[in-house]
GROMACS .gro file of C-alpha atoms in nm:
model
  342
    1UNK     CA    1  -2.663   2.700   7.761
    2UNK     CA    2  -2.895   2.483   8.027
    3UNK     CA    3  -2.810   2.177   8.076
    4UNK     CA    4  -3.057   1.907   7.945
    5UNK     CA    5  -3.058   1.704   8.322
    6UNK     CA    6  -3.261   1.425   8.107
    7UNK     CA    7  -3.004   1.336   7.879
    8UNK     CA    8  -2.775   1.371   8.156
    9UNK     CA    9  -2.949   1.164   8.376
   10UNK     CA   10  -2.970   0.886   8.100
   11UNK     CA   11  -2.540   0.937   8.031
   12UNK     CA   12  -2.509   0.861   8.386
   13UNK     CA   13  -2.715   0.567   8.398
   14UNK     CA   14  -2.561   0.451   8.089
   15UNK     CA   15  -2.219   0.510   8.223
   16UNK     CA   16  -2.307   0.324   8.560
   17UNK     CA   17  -2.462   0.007   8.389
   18UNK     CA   18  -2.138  -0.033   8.171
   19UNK     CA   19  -1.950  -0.017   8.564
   20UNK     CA   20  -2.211  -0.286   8.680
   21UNK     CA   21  -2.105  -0.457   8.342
   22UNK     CA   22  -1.745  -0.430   8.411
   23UNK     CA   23  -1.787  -0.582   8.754
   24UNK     CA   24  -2.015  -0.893   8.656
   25UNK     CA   25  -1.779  -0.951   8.331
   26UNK     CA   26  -1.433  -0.904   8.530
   27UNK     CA   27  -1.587  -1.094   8.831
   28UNK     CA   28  -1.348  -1.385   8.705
   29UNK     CA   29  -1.044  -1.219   8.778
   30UNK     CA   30  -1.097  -1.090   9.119
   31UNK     CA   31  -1.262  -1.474   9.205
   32UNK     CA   32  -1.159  -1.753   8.992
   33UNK     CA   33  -0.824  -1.806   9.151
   34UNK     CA   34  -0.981  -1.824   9.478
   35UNK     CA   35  -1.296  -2.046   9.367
   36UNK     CA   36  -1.094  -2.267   9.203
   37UNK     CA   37  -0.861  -2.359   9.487
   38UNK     CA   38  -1.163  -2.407   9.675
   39UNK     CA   39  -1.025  -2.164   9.943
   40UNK     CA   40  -1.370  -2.024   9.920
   41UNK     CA   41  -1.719  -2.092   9.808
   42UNK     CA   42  -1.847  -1.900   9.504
   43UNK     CA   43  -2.073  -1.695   9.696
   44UNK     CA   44  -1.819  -1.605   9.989
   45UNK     CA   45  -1.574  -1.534   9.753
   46UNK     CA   46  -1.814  -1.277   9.560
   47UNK     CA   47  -1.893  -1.097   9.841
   48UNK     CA   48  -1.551  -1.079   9.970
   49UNK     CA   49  -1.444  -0.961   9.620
   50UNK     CA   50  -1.704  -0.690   9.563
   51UNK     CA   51  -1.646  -0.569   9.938
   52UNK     CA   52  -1.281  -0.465   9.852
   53UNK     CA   53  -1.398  -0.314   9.509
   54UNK     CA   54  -1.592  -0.089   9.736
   55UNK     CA   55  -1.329  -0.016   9.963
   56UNK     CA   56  -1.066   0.100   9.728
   57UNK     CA   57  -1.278   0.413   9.666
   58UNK     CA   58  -1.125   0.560  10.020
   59UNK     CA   59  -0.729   0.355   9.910
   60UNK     CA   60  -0.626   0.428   9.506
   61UNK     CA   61  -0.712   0.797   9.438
   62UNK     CA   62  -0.847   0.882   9.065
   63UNK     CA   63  -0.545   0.930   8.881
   64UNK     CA   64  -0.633   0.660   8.603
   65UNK     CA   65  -0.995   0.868   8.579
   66UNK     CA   66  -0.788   1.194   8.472
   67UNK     CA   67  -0.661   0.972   8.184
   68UNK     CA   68  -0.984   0.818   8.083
   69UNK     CA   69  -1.208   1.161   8.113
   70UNK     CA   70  -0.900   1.402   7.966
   71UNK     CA   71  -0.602   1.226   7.839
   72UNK     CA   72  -0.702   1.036   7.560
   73UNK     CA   73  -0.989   1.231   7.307
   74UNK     CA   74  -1.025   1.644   7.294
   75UNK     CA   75  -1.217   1.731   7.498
   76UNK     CA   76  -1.396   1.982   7.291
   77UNK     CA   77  -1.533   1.719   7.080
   78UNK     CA   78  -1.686   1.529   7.354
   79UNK     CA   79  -2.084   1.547   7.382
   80UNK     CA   80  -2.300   1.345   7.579
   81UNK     CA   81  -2.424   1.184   7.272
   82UNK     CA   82  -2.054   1.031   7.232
   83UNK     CA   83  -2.059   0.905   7.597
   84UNK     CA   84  -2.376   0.722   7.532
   85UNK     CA   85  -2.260   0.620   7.195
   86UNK     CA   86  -1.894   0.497   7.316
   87UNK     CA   87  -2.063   0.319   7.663
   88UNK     CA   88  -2.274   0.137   7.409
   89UNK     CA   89  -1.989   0.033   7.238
   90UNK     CA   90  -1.793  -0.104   7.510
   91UNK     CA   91  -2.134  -0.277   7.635
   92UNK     CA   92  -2.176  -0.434   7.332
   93UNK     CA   93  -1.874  -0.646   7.327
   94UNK     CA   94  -1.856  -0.666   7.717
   95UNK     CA   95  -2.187  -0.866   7.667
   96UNK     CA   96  -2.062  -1.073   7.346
   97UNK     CA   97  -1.739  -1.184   7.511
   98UNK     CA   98  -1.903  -1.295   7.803
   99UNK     CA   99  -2.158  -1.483   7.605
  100UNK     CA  100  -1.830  -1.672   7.475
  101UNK     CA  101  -1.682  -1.716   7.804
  102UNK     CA  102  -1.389  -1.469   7.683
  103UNK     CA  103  -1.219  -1.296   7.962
  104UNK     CA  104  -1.125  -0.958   7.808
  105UNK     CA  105  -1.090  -0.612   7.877
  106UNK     CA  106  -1.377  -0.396   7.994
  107UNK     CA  107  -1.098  -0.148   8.046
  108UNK     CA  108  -0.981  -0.170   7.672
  109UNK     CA  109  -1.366  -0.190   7.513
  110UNK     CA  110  -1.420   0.197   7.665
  111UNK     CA  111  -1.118   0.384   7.560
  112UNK     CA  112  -1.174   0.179   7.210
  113UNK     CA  113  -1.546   0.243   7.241
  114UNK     CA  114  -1.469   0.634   7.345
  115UNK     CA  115  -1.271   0.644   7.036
  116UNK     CA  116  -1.501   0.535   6.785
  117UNK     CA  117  -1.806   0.749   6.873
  118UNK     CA  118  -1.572   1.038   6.876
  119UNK     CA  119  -1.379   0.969   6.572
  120UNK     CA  120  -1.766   0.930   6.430
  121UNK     CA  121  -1.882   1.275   6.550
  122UNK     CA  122  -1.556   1.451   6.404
  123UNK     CA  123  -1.534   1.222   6.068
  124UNK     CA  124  -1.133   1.282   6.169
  125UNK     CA  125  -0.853   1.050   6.361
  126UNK     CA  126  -0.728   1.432   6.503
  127UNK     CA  127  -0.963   1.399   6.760
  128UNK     CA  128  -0.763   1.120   6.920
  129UNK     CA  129  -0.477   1.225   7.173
  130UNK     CA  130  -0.161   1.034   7.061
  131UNK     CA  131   0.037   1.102   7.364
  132UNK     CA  132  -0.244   0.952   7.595
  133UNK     CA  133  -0.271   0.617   7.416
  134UNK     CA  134   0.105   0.580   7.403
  135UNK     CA  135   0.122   0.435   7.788
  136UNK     CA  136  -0.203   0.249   7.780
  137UNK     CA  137  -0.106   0.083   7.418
  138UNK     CA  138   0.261  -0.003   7.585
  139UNK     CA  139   0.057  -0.172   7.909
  140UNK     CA  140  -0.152  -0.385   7.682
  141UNK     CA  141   0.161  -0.568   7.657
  142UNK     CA  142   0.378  -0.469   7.970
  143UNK     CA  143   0.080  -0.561   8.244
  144UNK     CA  144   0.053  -0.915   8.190
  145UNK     CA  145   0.386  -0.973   8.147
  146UNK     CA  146   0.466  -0.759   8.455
  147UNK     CA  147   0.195  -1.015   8.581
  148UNK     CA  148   0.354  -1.310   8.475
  149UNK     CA  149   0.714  -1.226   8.546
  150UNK     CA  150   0.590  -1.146   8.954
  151UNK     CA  151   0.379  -1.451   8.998
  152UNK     CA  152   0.700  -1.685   8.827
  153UNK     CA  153   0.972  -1.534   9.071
  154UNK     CA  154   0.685  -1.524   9.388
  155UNK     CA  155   0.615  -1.899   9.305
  156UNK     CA  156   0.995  -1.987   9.222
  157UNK     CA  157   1.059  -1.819   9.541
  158UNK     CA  158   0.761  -1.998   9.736
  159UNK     CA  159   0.946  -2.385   9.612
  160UNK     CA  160   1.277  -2.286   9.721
  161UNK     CA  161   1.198  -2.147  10.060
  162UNK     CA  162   0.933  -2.423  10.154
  163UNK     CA  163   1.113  -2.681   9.942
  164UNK     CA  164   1.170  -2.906  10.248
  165UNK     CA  165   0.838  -2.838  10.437
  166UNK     CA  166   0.526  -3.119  10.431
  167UNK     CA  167   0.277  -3.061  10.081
  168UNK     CA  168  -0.008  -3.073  10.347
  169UNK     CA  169   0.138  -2.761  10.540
  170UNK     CA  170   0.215  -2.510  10.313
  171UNK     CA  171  -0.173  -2.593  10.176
  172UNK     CA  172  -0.318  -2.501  10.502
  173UNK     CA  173  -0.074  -2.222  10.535
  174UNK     CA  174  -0.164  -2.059  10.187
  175UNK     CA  175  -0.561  -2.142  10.194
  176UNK     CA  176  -0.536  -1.874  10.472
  177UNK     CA  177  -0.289  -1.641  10.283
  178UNK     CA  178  -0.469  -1.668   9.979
  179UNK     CA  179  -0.774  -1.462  10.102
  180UNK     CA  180  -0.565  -1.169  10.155
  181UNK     CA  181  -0.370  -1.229   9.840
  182UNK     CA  182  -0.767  -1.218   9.720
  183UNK     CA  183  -0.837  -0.977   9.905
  184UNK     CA  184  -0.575  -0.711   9.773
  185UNK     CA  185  -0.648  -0.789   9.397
  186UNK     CA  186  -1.000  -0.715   9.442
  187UNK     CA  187  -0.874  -0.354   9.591
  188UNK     CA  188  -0.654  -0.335   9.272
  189UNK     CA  189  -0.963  -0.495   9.045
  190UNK     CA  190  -1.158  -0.196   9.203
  191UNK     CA  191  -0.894   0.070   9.222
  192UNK     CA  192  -0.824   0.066   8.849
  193UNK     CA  193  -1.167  -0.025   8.654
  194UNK     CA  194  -1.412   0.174   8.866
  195UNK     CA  195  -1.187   0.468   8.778
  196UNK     CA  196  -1.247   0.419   8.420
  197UNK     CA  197  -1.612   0.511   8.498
  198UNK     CA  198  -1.547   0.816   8.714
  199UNK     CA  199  -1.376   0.931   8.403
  200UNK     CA  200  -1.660   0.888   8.205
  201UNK     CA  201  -1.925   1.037   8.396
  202UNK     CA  202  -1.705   1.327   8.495
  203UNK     CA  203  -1.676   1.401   8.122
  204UNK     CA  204  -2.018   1.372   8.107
  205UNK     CA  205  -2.068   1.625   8.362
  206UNK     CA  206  -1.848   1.818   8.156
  207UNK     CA  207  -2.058   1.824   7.858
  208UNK     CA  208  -2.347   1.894   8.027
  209UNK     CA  209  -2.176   2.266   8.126
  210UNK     CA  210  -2.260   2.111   8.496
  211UNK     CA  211  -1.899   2.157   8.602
  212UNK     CA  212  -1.614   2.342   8.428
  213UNK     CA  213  -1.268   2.242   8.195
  214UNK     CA  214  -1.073   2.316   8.516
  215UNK     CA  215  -1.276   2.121   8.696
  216UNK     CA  216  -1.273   1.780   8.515
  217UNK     CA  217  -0.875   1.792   8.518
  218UNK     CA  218  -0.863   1.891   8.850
  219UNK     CA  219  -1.111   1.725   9.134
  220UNK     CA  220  -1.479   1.758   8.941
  221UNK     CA  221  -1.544   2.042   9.246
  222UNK     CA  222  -1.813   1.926   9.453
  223UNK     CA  223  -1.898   1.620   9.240
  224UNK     CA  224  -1.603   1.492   9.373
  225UNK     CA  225  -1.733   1.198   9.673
  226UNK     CA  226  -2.060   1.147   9.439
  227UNK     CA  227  -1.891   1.029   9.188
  228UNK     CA  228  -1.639   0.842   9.314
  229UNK     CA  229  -1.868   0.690   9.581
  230UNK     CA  230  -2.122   0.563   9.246
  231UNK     CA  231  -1.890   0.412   9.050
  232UNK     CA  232  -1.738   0.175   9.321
  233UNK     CA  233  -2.088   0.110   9.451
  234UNK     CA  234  -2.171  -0.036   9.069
  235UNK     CA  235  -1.862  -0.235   9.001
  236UNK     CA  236  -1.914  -0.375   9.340
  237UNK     CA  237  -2.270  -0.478   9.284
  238UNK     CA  238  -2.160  -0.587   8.941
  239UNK     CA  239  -1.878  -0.794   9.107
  240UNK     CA  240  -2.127  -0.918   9.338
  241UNK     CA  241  -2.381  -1.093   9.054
  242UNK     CA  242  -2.076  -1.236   8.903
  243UNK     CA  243  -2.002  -1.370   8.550
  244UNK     CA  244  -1.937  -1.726   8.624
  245UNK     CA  245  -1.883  -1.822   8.211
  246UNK     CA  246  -1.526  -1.690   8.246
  247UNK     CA  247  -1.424  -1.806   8.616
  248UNK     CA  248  -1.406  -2.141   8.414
  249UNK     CA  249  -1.179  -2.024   8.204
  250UNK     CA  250  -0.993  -1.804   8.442
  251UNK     CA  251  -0.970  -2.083   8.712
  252UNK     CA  252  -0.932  -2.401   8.541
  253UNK     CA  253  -0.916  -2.398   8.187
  254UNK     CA  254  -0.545  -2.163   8.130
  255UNK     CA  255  -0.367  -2.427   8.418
  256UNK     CA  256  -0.467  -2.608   8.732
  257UNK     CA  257  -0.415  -2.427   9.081
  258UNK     CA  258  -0.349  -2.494   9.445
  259UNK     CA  259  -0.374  -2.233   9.729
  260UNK     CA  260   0.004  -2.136   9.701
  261UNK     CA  261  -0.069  -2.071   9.350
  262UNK     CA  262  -0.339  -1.883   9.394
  263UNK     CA  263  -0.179  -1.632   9.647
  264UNK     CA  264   0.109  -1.593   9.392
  265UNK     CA  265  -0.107  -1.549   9.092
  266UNK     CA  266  -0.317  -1.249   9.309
  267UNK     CA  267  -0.034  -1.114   9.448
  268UNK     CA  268   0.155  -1.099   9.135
  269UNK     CA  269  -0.164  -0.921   8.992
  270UNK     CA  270  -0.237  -0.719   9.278
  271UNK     CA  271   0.108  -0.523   9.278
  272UNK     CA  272   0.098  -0.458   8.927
  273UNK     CA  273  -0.259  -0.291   8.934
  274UNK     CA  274  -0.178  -0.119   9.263
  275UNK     CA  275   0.144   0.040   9.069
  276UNK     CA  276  -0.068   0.142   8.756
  277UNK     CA  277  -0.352   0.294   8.926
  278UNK     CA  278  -0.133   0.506   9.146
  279UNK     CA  279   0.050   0.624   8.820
  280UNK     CA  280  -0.263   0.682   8.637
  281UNK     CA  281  -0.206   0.391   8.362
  282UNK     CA  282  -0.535   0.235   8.261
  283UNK     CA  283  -0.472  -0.147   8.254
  284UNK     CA  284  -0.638  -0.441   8.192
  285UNK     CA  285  -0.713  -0.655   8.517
  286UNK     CA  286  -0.776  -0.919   8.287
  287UNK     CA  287  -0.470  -0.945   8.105
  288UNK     CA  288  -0.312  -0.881   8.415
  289UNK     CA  289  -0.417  -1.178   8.631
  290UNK     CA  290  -0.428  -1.385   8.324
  291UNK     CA  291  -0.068  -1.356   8.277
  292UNK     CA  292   0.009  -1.410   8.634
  293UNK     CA  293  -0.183  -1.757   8.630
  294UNK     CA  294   0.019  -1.853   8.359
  295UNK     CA  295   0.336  -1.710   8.492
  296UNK     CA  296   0.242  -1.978   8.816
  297UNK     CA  297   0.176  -2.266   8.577
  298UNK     CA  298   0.506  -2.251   8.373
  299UNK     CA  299   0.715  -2.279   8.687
  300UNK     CA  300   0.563  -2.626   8.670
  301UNK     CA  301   0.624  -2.709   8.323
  302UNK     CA  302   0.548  -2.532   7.990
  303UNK     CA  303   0.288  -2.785   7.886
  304UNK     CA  304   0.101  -2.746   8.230
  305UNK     CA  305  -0.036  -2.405   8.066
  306UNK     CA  306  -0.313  -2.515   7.778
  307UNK     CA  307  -0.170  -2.257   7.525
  308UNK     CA  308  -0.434  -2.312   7.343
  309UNK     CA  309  -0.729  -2.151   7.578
  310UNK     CA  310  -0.424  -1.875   7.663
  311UNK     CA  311  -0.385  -1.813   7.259
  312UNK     CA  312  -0.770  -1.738   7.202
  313UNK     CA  313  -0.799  -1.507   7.509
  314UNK     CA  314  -0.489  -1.314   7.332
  315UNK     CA  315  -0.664  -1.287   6.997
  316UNK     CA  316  -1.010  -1.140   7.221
  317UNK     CA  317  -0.747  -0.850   7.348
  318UNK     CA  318  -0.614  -0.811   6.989
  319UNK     CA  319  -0.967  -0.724   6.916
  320UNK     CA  320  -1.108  -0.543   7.186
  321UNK     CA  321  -1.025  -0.168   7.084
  322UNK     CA  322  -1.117  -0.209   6.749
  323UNK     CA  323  -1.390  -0.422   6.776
  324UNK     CA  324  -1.592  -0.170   7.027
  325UNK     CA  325  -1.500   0.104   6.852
  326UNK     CA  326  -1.670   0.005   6.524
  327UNK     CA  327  -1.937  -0.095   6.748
  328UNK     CA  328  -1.927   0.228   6.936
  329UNK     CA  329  -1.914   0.404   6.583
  330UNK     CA  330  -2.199   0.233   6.456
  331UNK     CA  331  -2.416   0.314   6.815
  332UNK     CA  332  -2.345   0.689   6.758
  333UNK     CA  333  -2.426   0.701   6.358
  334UNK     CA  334  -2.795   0.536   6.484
  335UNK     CA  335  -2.771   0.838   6.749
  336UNK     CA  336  -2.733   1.084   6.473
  337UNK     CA  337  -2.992   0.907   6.251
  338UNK     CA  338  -3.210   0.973   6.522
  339UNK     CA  339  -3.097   1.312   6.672
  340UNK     CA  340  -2.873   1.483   6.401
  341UNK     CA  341  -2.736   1.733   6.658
  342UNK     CA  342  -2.579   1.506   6.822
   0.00000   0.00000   0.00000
């Protein structure tokens, strides 16, 4: 069977817009922290943020990409019409959360997204790969509070060992700290959603009978650099253009923040995203940071995190996965309305 390089050309596209998404939605959590401790300018910080997406191409391997393109649907039931249908999907509510200043997961609105256009194709829940949701359910929970839990000991840590050192000081000392604590979330940022794209297009690949079953578990063959190389390069661009809606929320509106806790917040995130995308766990970097920024503002005092703001962003996560994949379900029925192969 020859492939059909159109339809392949457009999956890939699709695929890559939905990374440039990912980057301009999730902008807020590689940036906010660092915009909103004025360590840096909004446009400095952008750049230095989609820089390090970039860079974590050569750093985090593609382990979390073997989960999204294998782990998680058959993959006998994937076409490219699903791809297009489950990118939609996630696009979809990427764009409608953003509109509401939301910061959820672009990470979350694929695999959900993924799932509904294939559930849709096979009219069956079988089609879904229980064991390969189990650890990326569990880490809808565990990330942020792996986030949170870091960034209260770092900070706890921070007022103990500085306790008796001038307020002025350890503000000049962390404005400088902070941009690598910025620096190494952004590598993390990159590391772990980019990877959900390389997934994607490899399985698109796949479906196209341009490289083999072997293949997309293994290295996608000579597709390898290409792929890896265009999915950093859109997150970064995305990253780049921003999605300043949700830096408000992500920098300001969950709890006020000075440089130290800032670094804290990033580090705390940037350890926990650096341990899942080594083992291959698909995480959100937005639940991630967000619990880290209000891990920082309870070592304050509880009310010095608006639980409010915090509450609503939990009810978008709730969402996410079912939301896009009714969406996602709905963008591959119009598909088949249209092209009843598909």
């Amino acid at each position: 069977m020859k492939p059909d390089f159109l339809l392949l050309g457009i999956t890939v596209l699709v695929a890559l817009t939905f990374d440039f998404l990912n980057g301009f939605h999730d902008a807020a959590n590689s940036i906010a922290t660092v915009v909103s401790t004025r360590v840096l300018s909004p446009k400095l910080a952008v750049l230095w943020a989609a820089f390090f997406n970039f860079v974590a191409a050569f750093l985090l391997g593609t382990a979390v990409a073997k989960t999204i393109g294998s782990g998680m649907i058959h993959i006998e039931v994937v076409t490219q019409y699903v791809v297009i249908g489950g990118l939609l999907g996630a696009i979809v509510w990427d764009l409608l959360t953003w509109w509401w200043g939301l910061p959820t997961s672009s990470s979350h609105a694929l695999i959900g997204g993924m799932a509904g256009a294939a559930i849709m194709r096979a009219g069956s829940f079988n089609v879904i790969i229980t064991a390969g949701w189990y650890k990326t359910l569990i880490f809808i929970v565990v990330a942020p509070i792996m986030g949170l839990i870091l960034a209260l000991i770092f900070m706890t840590s921070v007022f103990w060992i500085l306790r008796n050192k001038p307020p002025r000081r350890i503000d000049a000392w962390f404005r400088k700290l902070q941009l690598f604590s910025a620096a190494a979330y952004s590598l993390g940022h990159g590391g772990n959603d980019a990877q959900k794209t390389m997934g994607i297009v490899a399985s698109a690949l796949f479906s196209a009978n341009i490289i083999t079953a072997a293949e997309l578990k293994g290295t996608w063959g000579r597709y390898h650099w290409p792929i890896i190389l265009a999915a950093h390069t859109a997150i970064a661009l995305g990253t780049y253009f921003g999605g300043w809606r949700i830096v408000h929320t992500m920098g300001a509106r969950i709890t006020k923040l000075k440089p130290v806790g800032g670094f804290c917040a990033e580090t705390a995130g940037a350890i926990t995203l650096f341990a899942t995308a080594l083992a291959g766990i698909p995480v959100s970097t937005t639940h991630t940071i967000t619990g880290a920024i209000v891990g920082v503002g309870a070592t304050h005092r509880l009310s010095a995190v608006r639980w409010g703001v915090a509450r609503r962003i939990v009810w978008a996560w709730v969402f996410t996965i079912p939301a896009s994949a009714v969406m996602a379900g709905v963008a591959f029925a119009i598909i088949r309305l249209i092209h009843p192969g598909a």
